[in-house]
Short mmCIF file of C-alpha atoms in Angstrom, two decimals:
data_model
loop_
_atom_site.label_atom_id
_atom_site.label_comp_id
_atom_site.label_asym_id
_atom_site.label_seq_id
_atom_site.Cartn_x
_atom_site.Cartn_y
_atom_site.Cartn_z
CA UNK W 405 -43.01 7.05 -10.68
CA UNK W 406 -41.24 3.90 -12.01
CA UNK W 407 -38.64 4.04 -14.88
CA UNK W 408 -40.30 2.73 -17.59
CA UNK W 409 -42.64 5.88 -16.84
CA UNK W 410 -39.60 8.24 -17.75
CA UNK W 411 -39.51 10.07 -20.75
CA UNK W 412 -36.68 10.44 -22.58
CA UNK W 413 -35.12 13.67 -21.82
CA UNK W 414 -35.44 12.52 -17.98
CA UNK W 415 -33.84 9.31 -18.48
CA UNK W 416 -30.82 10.44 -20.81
CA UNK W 417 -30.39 13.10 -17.30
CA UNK W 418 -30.39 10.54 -14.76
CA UNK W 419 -28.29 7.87 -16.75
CA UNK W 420 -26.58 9.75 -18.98
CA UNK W 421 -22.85 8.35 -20.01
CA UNK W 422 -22.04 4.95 -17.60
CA UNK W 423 -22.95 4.79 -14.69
CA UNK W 424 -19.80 3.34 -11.88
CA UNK W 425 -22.25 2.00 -9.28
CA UNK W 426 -25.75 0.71 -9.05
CA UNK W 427 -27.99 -0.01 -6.02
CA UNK W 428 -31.15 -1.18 -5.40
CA UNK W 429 -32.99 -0.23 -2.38
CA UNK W 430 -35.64 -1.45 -0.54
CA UNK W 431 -38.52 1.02 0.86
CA UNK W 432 -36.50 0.83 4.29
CA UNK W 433 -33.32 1.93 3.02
CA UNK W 434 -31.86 -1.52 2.48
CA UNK W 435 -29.30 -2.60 0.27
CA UNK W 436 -31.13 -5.69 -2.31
CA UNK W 437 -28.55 -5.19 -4.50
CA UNK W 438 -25.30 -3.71 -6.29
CA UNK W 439 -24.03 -3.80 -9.61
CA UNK W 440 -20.11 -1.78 -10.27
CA UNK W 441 -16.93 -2.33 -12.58
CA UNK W 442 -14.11 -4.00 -11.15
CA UNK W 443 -12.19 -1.14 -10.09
CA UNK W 444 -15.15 0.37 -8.05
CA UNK W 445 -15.57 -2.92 -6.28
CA UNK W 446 -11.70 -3.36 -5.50
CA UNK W 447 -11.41 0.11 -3.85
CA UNK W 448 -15.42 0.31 -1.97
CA UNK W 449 -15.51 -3.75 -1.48
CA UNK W 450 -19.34 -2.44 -2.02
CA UNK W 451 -20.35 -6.26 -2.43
CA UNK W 452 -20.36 -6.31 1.66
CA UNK W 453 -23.75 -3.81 1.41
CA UNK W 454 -25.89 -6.49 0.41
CA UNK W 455 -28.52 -6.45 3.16
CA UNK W 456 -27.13 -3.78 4.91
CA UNK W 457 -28.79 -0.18 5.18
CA UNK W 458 -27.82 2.22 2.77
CA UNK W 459 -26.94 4.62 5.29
CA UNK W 460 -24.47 2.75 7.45
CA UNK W 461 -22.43 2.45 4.04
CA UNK W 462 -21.05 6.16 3.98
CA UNK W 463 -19.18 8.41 6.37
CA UNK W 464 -20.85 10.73 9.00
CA UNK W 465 -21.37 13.66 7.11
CA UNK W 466 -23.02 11.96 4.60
CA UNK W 467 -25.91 10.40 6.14
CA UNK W 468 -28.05 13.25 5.91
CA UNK W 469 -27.68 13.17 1.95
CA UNK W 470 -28.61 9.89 1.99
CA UNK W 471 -32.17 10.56 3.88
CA UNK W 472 -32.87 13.09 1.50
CA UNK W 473 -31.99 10.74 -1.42
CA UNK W 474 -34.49 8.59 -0.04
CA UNK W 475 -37.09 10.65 0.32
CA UNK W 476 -37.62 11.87 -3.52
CA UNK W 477 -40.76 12.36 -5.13
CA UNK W 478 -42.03 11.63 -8.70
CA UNK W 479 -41.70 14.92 -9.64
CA UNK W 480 -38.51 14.95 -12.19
CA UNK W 481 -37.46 18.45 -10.76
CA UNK W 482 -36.36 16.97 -7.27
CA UNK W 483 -33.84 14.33 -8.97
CA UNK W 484 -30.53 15.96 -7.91
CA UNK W 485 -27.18 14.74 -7.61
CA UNK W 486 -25.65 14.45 -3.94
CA UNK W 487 -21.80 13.92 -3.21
CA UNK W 488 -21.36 11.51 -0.56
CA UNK W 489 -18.23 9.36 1.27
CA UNK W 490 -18.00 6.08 1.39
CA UNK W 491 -15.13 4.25 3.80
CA UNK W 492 -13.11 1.96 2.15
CA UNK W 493 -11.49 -1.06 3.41
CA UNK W 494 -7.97 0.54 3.44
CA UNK W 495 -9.13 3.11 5.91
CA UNK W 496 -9.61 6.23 3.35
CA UNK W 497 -12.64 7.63 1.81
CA UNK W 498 -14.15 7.08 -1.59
CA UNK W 499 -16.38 10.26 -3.73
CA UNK W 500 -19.31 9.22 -5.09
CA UNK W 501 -22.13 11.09 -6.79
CA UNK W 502 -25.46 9.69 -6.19
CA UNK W 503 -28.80 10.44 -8.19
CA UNK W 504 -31.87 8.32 -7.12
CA UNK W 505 -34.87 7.43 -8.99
CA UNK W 506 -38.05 5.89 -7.27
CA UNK W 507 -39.44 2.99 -8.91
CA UNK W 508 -42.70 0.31 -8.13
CA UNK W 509 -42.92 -0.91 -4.59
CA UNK W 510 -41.68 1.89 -3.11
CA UNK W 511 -38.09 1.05 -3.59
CA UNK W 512 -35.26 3.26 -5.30
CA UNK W 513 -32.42 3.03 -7.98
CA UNK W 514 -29.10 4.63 -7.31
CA UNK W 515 -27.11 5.56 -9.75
CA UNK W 516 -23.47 6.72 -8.79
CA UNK W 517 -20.39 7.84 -10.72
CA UNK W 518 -16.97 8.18 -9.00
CA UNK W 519 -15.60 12.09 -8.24
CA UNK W 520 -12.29 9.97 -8.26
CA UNK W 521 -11.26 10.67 -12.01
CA UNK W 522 -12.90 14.24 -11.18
CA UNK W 523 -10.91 14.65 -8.41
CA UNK W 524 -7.55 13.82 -10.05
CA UNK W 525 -8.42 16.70 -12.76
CA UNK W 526 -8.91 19.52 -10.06
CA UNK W 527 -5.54 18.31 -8.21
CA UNK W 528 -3.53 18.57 -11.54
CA UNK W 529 -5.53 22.02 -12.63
CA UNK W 530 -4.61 23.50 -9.15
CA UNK W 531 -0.57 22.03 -9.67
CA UNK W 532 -0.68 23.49 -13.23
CA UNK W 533 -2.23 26.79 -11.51
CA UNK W 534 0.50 26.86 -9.16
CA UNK W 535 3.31 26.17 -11.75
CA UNK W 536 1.88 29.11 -14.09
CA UNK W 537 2.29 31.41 -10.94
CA UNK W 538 5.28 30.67 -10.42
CA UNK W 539 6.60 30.82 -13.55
CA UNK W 540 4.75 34.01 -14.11
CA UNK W 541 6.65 35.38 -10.59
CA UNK W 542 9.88 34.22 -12.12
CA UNK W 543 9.76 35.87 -15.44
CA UNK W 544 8.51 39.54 -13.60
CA UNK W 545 11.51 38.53 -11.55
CA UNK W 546 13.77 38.06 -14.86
CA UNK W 547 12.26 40.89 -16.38
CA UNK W 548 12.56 43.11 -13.36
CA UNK W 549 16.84 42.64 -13.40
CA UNK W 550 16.90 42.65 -17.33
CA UNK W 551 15.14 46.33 -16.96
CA UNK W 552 17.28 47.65 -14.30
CA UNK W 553 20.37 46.17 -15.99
CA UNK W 554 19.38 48.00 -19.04
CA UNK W 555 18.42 51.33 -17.85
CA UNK W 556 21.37 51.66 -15.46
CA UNK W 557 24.04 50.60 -18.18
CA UNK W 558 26.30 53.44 -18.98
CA UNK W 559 26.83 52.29 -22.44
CA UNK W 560 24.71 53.32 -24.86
CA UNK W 561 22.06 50.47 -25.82
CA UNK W 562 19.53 50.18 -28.29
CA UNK W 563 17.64 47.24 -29.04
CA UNK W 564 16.15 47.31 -33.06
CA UNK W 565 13.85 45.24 -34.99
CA UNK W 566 15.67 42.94 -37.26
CA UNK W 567 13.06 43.35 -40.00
CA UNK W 568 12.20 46.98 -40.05
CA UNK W 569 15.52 48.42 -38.68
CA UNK W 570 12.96 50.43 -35.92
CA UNK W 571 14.35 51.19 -33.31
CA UNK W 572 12.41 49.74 -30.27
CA UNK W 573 13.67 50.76 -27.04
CA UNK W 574 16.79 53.04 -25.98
CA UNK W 575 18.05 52.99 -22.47
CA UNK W 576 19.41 56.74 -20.74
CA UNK W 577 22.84 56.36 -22.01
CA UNK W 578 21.82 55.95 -25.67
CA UNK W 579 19.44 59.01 -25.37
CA UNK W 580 22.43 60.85 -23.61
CA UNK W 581 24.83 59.99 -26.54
CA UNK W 582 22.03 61.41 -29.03
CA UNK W 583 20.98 64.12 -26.94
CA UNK W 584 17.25 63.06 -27.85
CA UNK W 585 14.06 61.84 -26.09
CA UNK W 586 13.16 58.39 -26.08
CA UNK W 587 9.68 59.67 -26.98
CA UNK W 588 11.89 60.96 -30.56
CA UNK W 589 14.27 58.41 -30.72
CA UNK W 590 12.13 55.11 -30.63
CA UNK W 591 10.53 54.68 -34.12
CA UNK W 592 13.42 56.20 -36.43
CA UNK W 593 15.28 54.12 -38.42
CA UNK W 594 18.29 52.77 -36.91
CA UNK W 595 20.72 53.44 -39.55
CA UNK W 596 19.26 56.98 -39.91
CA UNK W 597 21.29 58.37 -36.50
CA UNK W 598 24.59 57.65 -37.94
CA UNK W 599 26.23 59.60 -40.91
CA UNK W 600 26.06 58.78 -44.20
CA UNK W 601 29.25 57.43 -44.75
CA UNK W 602 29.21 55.28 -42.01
CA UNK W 603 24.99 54.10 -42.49
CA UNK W 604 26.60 51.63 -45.16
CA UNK W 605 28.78 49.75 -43.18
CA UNK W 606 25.32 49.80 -40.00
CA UNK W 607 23.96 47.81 -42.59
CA UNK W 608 26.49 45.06 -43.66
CA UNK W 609 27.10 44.86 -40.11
CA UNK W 610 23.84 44.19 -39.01
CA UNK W 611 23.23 41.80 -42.08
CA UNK W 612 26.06 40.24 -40.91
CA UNK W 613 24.91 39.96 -37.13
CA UNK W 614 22.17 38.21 -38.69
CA UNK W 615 23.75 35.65 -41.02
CA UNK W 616 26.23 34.74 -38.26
CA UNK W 617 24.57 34.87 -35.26
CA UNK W 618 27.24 36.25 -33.19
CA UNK W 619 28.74 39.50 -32.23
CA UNK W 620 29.87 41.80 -34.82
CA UNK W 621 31.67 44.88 -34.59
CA UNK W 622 32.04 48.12 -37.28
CA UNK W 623 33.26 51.50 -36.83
CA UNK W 624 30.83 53.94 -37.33
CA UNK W 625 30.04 57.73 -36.89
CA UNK W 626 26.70 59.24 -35.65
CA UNK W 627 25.44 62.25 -37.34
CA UNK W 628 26.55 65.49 -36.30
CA UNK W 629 29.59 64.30 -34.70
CA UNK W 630 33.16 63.61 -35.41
CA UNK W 631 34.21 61.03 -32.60
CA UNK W 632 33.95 57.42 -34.22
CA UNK W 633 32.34 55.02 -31.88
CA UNK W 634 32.25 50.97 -32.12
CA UNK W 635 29.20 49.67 -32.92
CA UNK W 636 28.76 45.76 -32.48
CA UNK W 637 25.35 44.03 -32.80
CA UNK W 638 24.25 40.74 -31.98
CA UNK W 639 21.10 39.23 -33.01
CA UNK W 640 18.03 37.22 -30.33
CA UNK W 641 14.75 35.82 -30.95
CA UNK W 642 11.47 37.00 -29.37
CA UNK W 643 7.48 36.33 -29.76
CA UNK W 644 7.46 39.21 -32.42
CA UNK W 645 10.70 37.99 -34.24
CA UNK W 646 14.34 38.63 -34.53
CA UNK W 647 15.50 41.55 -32.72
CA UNK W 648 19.05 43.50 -32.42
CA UNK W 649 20.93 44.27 -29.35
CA UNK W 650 23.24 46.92 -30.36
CA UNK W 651 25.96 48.21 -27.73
CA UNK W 652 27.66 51.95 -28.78
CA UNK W 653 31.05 52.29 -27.37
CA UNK W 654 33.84 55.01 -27.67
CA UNK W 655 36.34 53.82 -30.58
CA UNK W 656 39.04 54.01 -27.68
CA UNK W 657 37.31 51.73 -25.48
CA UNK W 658 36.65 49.53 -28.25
CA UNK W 659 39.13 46.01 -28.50
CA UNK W 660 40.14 46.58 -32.24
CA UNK W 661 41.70 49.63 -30.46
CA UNK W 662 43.00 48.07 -27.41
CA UNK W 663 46.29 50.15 -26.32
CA UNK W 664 47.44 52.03 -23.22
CA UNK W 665 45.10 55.22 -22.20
CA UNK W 666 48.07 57.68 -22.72
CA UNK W 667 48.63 56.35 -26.39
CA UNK W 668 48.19 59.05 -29.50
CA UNK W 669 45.62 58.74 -31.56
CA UNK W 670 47.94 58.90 -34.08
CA UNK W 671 49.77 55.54 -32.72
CA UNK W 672 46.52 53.24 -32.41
CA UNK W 673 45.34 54.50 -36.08
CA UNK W 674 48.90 53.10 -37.23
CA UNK W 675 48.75 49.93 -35.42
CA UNK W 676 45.69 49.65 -36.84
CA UNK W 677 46.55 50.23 -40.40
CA UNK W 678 50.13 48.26 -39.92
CA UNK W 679 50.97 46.16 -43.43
CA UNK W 680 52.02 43.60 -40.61
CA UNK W 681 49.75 41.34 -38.62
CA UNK W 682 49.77 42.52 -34.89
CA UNK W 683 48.04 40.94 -32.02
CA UNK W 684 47.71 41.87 -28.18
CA UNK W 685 47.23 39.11 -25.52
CA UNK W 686 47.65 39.27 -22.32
CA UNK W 687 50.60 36.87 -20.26
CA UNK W 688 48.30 33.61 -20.58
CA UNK W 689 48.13 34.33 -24.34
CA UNK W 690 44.14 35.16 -24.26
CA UNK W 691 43.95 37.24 -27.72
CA UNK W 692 42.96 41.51 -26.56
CA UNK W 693 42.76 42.42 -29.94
CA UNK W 694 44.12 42.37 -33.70
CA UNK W 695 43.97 44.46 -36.65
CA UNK W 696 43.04 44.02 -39.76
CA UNK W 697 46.00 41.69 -41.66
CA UNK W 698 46.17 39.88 -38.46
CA UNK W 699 42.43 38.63 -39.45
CA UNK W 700 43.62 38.22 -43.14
CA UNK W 701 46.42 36.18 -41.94
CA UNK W 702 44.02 33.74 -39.90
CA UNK W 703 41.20 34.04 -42.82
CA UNK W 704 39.16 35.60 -40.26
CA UNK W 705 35.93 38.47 -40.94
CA UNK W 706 35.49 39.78 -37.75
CA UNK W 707 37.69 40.20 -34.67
CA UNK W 708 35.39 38.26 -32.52
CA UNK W 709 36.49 35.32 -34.10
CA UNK W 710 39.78 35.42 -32.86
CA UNK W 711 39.11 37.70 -29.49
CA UNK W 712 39.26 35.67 -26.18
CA UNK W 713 40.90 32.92 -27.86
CA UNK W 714 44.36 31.86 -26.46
CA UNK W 715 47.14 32.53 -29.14
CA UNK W 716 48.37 28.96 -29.47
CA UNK W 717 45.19 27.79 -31.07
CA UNK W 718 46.39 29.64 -34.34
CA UNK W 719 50.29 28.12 -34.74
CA UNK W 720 50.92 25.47 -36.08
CA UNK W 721 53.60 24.30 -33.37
CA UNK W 722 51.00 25.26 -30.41
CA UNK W 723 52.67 24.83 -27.17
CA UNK W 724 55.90 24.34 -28.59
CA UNK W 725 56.36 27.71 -30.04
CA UNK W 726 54.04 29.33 -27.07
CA UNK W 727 56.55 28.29 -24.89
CA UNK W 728 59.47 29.75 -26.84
CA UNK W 729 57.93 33.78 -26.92
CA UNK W 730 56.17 32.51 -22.78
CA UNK W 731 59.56 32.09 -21.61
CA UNK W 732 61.60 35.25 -23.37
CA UNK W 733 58.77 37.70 -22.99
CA UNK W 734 57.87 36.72 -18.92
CA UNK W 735 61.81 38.01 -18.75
CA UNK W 736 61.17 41.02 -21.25
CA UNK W 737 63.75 39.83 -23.18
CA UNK W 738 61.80 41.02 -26.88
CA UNK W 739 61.27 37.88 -29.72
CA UNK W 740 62.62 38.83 -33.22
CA UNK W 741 62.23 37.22 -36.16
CA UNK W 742 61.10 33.55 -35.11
CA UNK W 743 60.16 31.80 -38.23
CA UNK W 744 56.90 29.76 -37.36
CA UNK W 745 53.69 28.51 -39.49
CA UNK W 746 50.04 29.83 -38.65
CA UNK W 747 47.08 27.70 -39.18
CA UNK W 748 44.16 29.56 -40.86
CA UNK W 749 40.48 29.44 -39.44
CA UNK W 750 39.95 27.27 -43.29
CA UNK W 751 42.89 25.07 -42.15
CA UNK W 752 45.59 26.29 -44.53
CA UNK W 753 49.42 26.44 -43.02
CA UNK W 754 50.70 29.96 -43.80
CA UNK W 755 54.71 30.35 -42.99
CA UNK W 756 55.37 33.72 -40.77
CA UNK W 757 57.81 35.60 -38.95
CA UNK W 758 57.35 36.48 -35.60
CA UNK W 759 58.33 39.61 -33.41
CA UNK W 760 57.11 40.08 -30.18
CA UNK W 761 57.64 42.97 -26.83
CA UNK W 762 57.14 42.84 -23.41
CA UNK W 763 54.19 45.67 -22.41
CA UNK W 764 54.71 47.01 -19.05
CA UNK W 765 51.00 47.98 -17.77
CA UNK W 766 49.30 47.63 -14.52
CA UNK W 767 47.68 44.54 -16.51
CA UNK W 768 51.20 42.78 -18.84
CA UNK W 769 50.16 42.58 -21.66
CA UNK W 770 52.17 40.66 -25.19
CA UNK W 771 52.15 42.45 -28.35
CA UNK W 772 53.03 40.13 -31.46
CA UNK W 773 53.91 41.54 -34.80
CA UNK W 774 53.38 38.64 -37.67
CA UNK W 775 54.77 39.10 -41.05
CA UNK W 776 53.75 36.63 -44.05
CA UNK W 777 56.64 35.08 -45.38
CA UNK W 778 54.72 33.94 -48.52
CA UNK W 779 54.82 37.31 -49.54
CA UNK W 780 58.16 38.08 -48.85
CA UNK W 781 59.44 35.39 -51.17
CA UNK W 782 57.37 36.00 -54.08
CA UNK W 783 58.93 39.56 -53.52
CA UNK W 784 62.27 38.11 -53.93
CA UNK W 785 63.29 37.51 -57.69
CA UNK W 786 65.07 34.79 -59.81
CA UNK W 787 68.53 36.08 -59.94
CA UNK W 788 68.52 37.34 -56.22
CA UNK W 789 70.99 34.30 -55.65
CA UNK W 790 73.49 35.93 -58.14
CA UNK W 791 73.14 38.93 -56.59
CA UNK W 792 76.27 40.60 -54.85
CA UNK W 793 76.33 39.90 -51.25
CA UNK W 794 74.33 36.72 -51.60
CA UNK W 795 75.49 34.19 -48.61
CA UNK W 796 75.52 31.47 -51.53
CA UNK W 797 77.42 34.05 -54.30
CA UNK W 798 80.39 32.15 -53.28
CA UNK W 799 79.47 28.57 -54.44
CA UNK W 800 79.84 29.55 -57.75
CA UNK W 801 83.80 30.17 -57.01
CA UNK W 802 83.99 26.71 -55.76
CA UNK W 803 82.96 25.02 -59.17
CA UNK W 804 85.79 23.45 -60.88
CA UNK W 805 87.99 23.42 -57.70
CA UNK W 806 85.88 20.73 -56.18
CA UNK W 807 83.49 18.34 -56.92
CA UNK W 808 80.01 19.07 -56.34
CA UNK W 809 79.05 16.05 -53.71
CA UNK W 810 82.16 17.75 -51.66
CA UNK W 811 80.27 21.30 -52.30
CA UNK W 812 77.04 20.14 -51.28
CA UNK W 813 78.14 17.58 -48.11
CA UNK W 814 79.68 20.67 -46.66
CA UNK W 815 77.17 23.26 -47.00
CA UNK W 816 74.54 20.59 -45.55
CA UNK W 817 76.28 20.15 -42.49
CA UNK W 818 76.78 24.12 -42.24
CA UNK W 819 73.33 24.28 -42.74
CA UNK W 820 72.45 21.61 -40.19
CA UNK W 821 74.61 23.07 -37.55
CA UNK W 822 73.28 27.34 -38.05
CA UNK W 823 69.65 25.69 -37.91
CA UNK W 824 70.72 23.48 -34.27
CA UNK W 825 72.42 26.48 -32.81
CA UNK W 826 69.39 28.63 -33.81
CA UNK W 827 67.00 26.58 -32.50
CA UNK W 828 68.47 25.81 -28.99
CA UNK W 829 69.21 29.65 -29.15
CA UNK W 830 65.31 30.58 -29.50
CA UNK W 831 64.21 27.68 -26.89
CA UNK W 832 67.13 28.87 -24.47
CA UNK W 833 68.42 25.35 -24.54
CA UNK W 834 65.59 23.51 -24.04
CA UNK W 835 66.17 20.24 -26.39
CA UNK W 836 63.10 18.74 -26.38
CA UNK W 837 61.62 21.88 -27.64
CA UNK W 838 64.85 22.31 -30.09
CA UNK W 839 64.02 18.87 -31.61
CA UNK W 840 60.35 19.14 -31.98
CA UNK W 841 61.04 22.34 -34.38
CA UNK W 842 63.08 21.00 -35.86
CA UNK W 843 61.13 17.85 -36.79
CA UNK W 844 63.46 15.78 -35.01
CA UNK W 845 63.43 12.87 -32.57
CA UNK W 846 65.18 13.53 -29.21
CA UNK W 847 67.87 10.75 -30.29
CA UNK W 848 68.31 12.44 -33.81
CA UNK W 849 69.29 15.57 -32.25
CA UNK W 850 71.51 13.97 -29.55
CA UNK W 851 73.51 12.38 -32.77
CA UNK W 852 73.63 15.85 -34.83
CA UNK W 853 75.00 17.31 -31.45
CA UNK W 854 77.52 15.30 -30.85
CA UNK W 855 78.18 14.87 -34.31
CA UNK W 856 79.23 19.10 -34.72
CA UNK W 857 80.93 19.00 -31.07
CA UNK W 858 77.67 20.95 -29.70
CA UNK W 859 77.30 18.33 -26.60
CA UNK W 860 79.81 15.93 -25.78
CA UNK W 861 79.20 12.45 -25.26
CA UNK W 862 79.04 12.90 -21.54
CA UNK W 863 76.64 15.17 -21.69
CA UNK W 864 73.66 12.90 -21.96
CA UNK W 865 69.79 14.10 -21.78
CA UNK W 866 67.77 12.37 -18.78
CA UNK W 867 65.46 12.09 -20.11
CA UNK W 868 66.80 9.47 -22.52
CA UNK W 869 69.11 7.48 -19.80
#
């Protein structure tokens, strides 16, 4: 059979797409000639086969493929492809797939295409293989802890759909709390275990959970009981959509309610629902908890906001005045009435008064109680300066007996001297922080001390020698 004999079918399956090699052999096996692309040649240096047989030209285990590619017939069923090695000049091996097809004089075409580019495929399906495995192994791994986590939590723990409010999965604490099979429990509504009461404020907080995207916290009450437990729900994403992890905690436990074991019920509902901001932090000044006009006094919605956040960030002074309640609390000496200035999570300045005790716990703890000043001066009317008892009622006696720039000059420097005294009194002496409430330079204070005989001139900071 010679090729022009070929019909089509058989010649679109021997050459079909480009060949990468082309030989023509002799009826002995010989090498006449070779036709490749340049980057077949580079690697084979198959230009050296010329007149060499076509056996010598592959590896060991080859050479019996290459007998029986010499030995086709014309029948079209016997043309079969046959992998063989060639050596290459850099001392490695080259795949090749060989078809031949005998043509006039007893002499043969080979056709070859390089496994190379075939090769390089099964290497990176095997790595890709490998990496899905692993990957695989890791997430059973992850998913393996995240299940024993869950089911061995003794909080109650629910996780819900954020769409349908379904409740998905509920580990053996949350079926102990609702004294119900998970078989019963998964599938219900969510808000449907609580009271009715409290299913409203289930649903703001989870619509909050999901505007936000951080923790959120209500107090809530679950049907057919009277204890009030804190619910707080934050919000993931998963294949199927937005899901809820929702964490049930007694009230007690809770941090709105943080407060010493042995404390009434009676006490934390107070705190709680004190017409004065109040705080808890612990001796670094890491915020424990806050009630309710402590979050309208920072502009805050939720307690998370300000929970785990160091107390400083809030006033206006920072360090300054966190060193003034540090230093008289760490000697349980108690704060009263230290006039400050908040900042407010919108950036507003808010004036305050500040009280603050010493807690005595196996873990210290600070307890600030923050009063708006705003408030108290819009409470305080027009003719409270005429009122008996006034410390300024006495002016008014003045008038007539002296002139007013002798009135004013010496209630200034009273003024100026009960504010100095007052603030080295709430910094325990400390000038530098004296000066900076004040809004004074170091060498402005120095001047007012000496000035009202507080310091002498002797007495001279170090810091400024």
């Amino acid at each position: 059979m010679n090729l022009t004999s070929l019909d089509s079918e058989t010649f679109s399956k021997i050459l079909g797409g480009v060949s990468d090699v082309s030989l023509m052999i002799d009826a002995q096996g010989i090498v006449e000639d070779v036709s490749t692309n340049q980057d077949i040649l580079a690697v084979l240096g198959c230009l050296s086969w010329v007149g060499k047989p076509w056996v010598e030209t592959v590896t060991t285990e080859s050479k019996k493929k290459i007998q029986e590619l010499l030995q086709v017939k014309d029948d079209t069923s016997s043309l079969l492809w046959r992998h063989v090695n060639h050596p290459t000049p850099s001392g490695a091996e080259a795949a090749i797939q060989y078809i031949t097809v005998p043509l006039k004089d007893h002499k043969f075409l080979a056709v070859g295409r390089s496994l190379e580019r075939l090769a390089e495929l099964q290497r990176r399906l095997v790595e890709t293989q490998q990496s899905v495995e692993r990957d695989y192994l890791r997430l059973r791994h992850i998913e393996a802890r995240y299940r024993i986590l869950f089911e061995t939590s003794p909080e109650a723990v629910l996780m819900v759909d954020a769409n349908s409010h379904r409740l998905l999965e509920a580990n053996v604490g949350a079926q102990a709390l609702f004294k119900d099979a998970a078989k019963r429990l998964v599938g219900r509504d969510f808000r449907e275990v609580f009271d009715t009461e409290s299913q409203r404020e289930v649903q703001a907080l989870l619509r909050t959970a999901l505007a936000t995207g951080r923790i959120e916290m209500c107090s809530a009450t679950i049907a057919g009981s009277v204890a009030p437990l804190t619910v707080s729900a934050t919000v993931f994403r998963q294949e199927g959509g937005a899901q809820f992890l929702v964490r049930l905690t007694p009230r007690e436990a809770s941090a709105v309610a943080y407060s010493e074991h042995e404390s009434s019920a009676v006490l934390s509902e107070a705190m709680e629902q004190f017409p004065d901001g109040w705080l808890l932090t612990d001796t670094t000044g890491m915020v424990k908890s806050v009630n309710e006009e402590g979050m309208a006094l920072l502009g805050l919605t939720a307690s998370s906001q300000v929970i785990g956040q160091p107390l400083e960030r809030w006033l206006l002074r920072g360090a300054v005045d966190w060193g003034v309640f540090n230093t008289s609390l760490k000697q349980h000496l108690p704060v009263r009435n230290f006039a400050t200035q908040v900042r407010s999570l919108s950036g507003m300045t808010l004036p305050v008064e500040v009280s603050a005790v010493y807690l005595a716990r196996p873990e210290p703890l600070y307890a600030f109680f923050v009063r708006d000043m705003d408030r108290r001066h819009q409470a305080i009317s027009g003719t409270a300066l005429a009122a008996p008892g006034h410390p300024f009622a006495e002016l008014s006696q003045l008038v007539g007996r002296r002139s007013i720039k002798d009135i004013v000059g010496e209630t200034v420097d009273t003024i100026e001297r009960m504010c100095i005294e007052a603030a080295l009194d709430l910094t325990h002496n400390n000038r530098a922080s004296a000066a900076e409430m004040l809004g004074l330079s170091r060498q402005s204070l120095y001047v007012k001390l000496r000035r009202f005989g507080i310091v002498s001139d002797v007495d001279a900071d170090p810091d400024l020698s």
